[in-house]
Amino acid sequence: MEVPTLRLGAGTPERPPLSAQFTSSSRGARFARRLAVRRMADWGYPPESDVACAVAVVVGEPAANAVRHGRVPGRDFRLRLSLDAVAGLVRVEVADAAGERRPAAGPVLPGPGAESGRGLLLVEALAVRWGSAPRHPVGKTIWAEISAGPSAEAAR
């Protein structure tokens, strides 16, 4: 299965996509989330905006999963964030080196006493659509698209 792309997934000169590699550690996941929020601010969505907050969660969950479940010693994970202002979508892609464990196609409800397993439910709730795809030559990519209305700059 190929990762679907946005019409303007490459970004524009004034809104270039973010692409960065992070260590597979909790610190790397935290830095990925913070960098994504900073890029959203660059694109005119302040950190306290609903869009930036949704992006923070949607980056944070698969980044944490990449560290916890997708970690391969000596391999990092990659974040790509792009804005399609025409379609009004922010695309998040988190890729790791472990391809044998891909998430279920739909949400899986954890038991009432479970201490984990709700992260992708949050992604499901915040994203217009999301999924996973193999990453070549190894690994997987978790992607999600988040609805983004006009930025604070465009609203002025």
XYZ file of C-alpha atoms in Angstrom:
156
model
C 0.000 0.000 0.000
C 1.376 3.364 -0.960
C 1.160 6.389 1.332
C -1.474 8.767 -0.100
C -0.148 12.250 -0.808
C -1.672 15.683 -0.697
C -2.134 17.685 -3.872
C 0.480 20.199 -2.741
C 2.395 17.877 -0.387
C 5.706 19.453 -1.324
C 4.710 22.702 0.379
C 5.214 26.155 -1.058
C 8.195 28.528 -0.842
C 6.552 30.439 2.005
C 5.427 27.219 3.733
C 8.206 24.676 3.212
C 7.623 21.213 4.692
C 9.489 20.109 7.784
C 11.550 16.959 7.434
C 13.812 15.895 10.287
C 15.366 12.823 11.822
C 15.344 12.149 15.579
C 16.964 9.683 17.932
C 14.687 6.835 18.978
C 14.339 8.068 22.545
C 11.723 9.838 24.639
C 13.805 12.976 24.223
C 13.694 12.584 20.418
C 9.908 12.144 20.482
C 9.496 15.224 22.675
C 11.766 17.269 20.388
C 9.800 16.139 17.306
C 6.551 17.319 18.905
C 8.054 20.681 19.901
C 9.572 21.235 16.469
C 6.212 20.469 14.833
C 4.474 23.055 17.045
C 7.186 25.581 16.179
C 6.675 24.936 12.446
C 2.910 25.365 12.898
C 3.621 28.782 14.450
C 5.825 29.618 11.445
C 2.836 28.753 9.245
C 0.577 31.105 11.220
C -1.002 28.664 13.699
C 0.001 29.764 17.240
C 0.903 27.010 19.741
C -2.376 27.509 21.601
C -4.517 27.138 18.438
C -6.684 24.057 17.999
C -4.760 23.090 14.858
C -1.323 23.307 16.513
C -2.570 21.384 19.559
C -4.016 18.654 17.318
C -0.746 18.460 15.386
C 1.193 18.177 18.665
C -0.888 15.159 19.719
C -0.843 13.572 16.267
C 2.960 13.940 16.052
C 3.478 12.878 19.668
C 1.566 9.598 19.533
C 3.265 7.941 16.544
C 6.633 9.409 17.621
C 6.225 7.799 21.054
C 5.153 4.554 19.368
C 8.204 4.733 17.069
C 10.384 4.932 20.170
C 8.521 2.304 22.184
C 7.444 -0.233 19.553
C 9.362 0.635 16.394
C 12.826 1.130 17.788
C 15.636 -0.683 16.043
C 19.033 -0.214 17.726
C 21.128 2.286 15.819
C 18.163 3.566 13.773
C 16.363 6.877 14.174
C 12.815 7.864 13.296
C 11.820 10.554 10.818
C 9.113 13.230 10.937
C 7.697 14.983 7.895
C 5.134 17.757 8.267
C 3.555 19.608 5.354
C 0.746 22.094 4.887
C -1.623 22.123 1.936
C -3.246 25.531 2.372
C -5.504 24.988 -0.657
C -6.961 21.748 0.735
C -6.783 23.053 4.320
C -4.822 20.029 5.558
C -1.698 19.454 7.595
C -0.039 16.124 6.833
C 2.006 14.345 9.503
C 4.250 11.390 8.641
C 6.304 9.507 11.221
C 8.549 6.754 9.883
C 10.544 4.183 11.833
C 12.722 1.200 10.936
C 10.506 -1.594 12.323
C 8.097 -2.740 9.637
C 6.824 -5.963 11.167
C 4.518 -4.186 13.666
C 1.971 -2.019 11.882
C -1.110 -0.662 13.647
C -4.535 -2.149 13.028
C -6.505 -0.565 10.188
C -9.124 0.751 12.609
C -9.156 1.750 16.243
C -8.743 -1.018 18.788
C -10.426 -0.293 22.098
C -8.241 -1.168 25.093
C -9.817 -2.803 28.116
C -11.081 -0.506 30.888
C -8.076 -1.259 33.097
C -5.468 -0.973 30.344
C -2.697 1.535 31.015
C -1.901 2.115 27.350
C -3.371 1.637 23.899
C -5.336 4.865 23.521
C -2.850 6.877 21.459
C -4.116 5.869 18.039
C -7.676 6.477 19.243
C -6.606 10.098 19.766
C -5.102 10.196 16.280
C -8.358 8.724 14.918
C -10.367 11.435 16.696
C -8.179 14.354 15.586
C -7.341 13.364 12.010
C -9.509 13.600 8.915
C -7.900 10.313 7.908
C -4.841 8.297 8.874
C -3.116 5.045 8.093
C 0.159 3.228 7.742
C 2.272 2.032 4.865
C 5.501 0.127 4.379
C 8.625 2.251 4.191
C 11.260 1.222 1.711
C 13.766 -0.273 2.104
C 12.742 -1.077 5.714
C 10.185 0.065 8.234
C 6.805 1.719 8.172
C 5.278 5.190 7.978
C 2.302 6.288 10.052
C 0.559 9.223 8.362
C -2.348 11.447 9.307
C -4.068 14.464 7.819
C -5.492 17.142 10.098
C -8.002 19.767 9.053
C -6.480 23.238 9.198
C -8.691 26.241 8.658
C -7.173 29.572 7.734
C -4.092 30.536 9.736
C -4.157 33.440 12.167
C -2.235 35.464 9.559
C -4.777 34.710 6.813
C -7.678 35.643 9.123
C -6.319 39.186 9.551
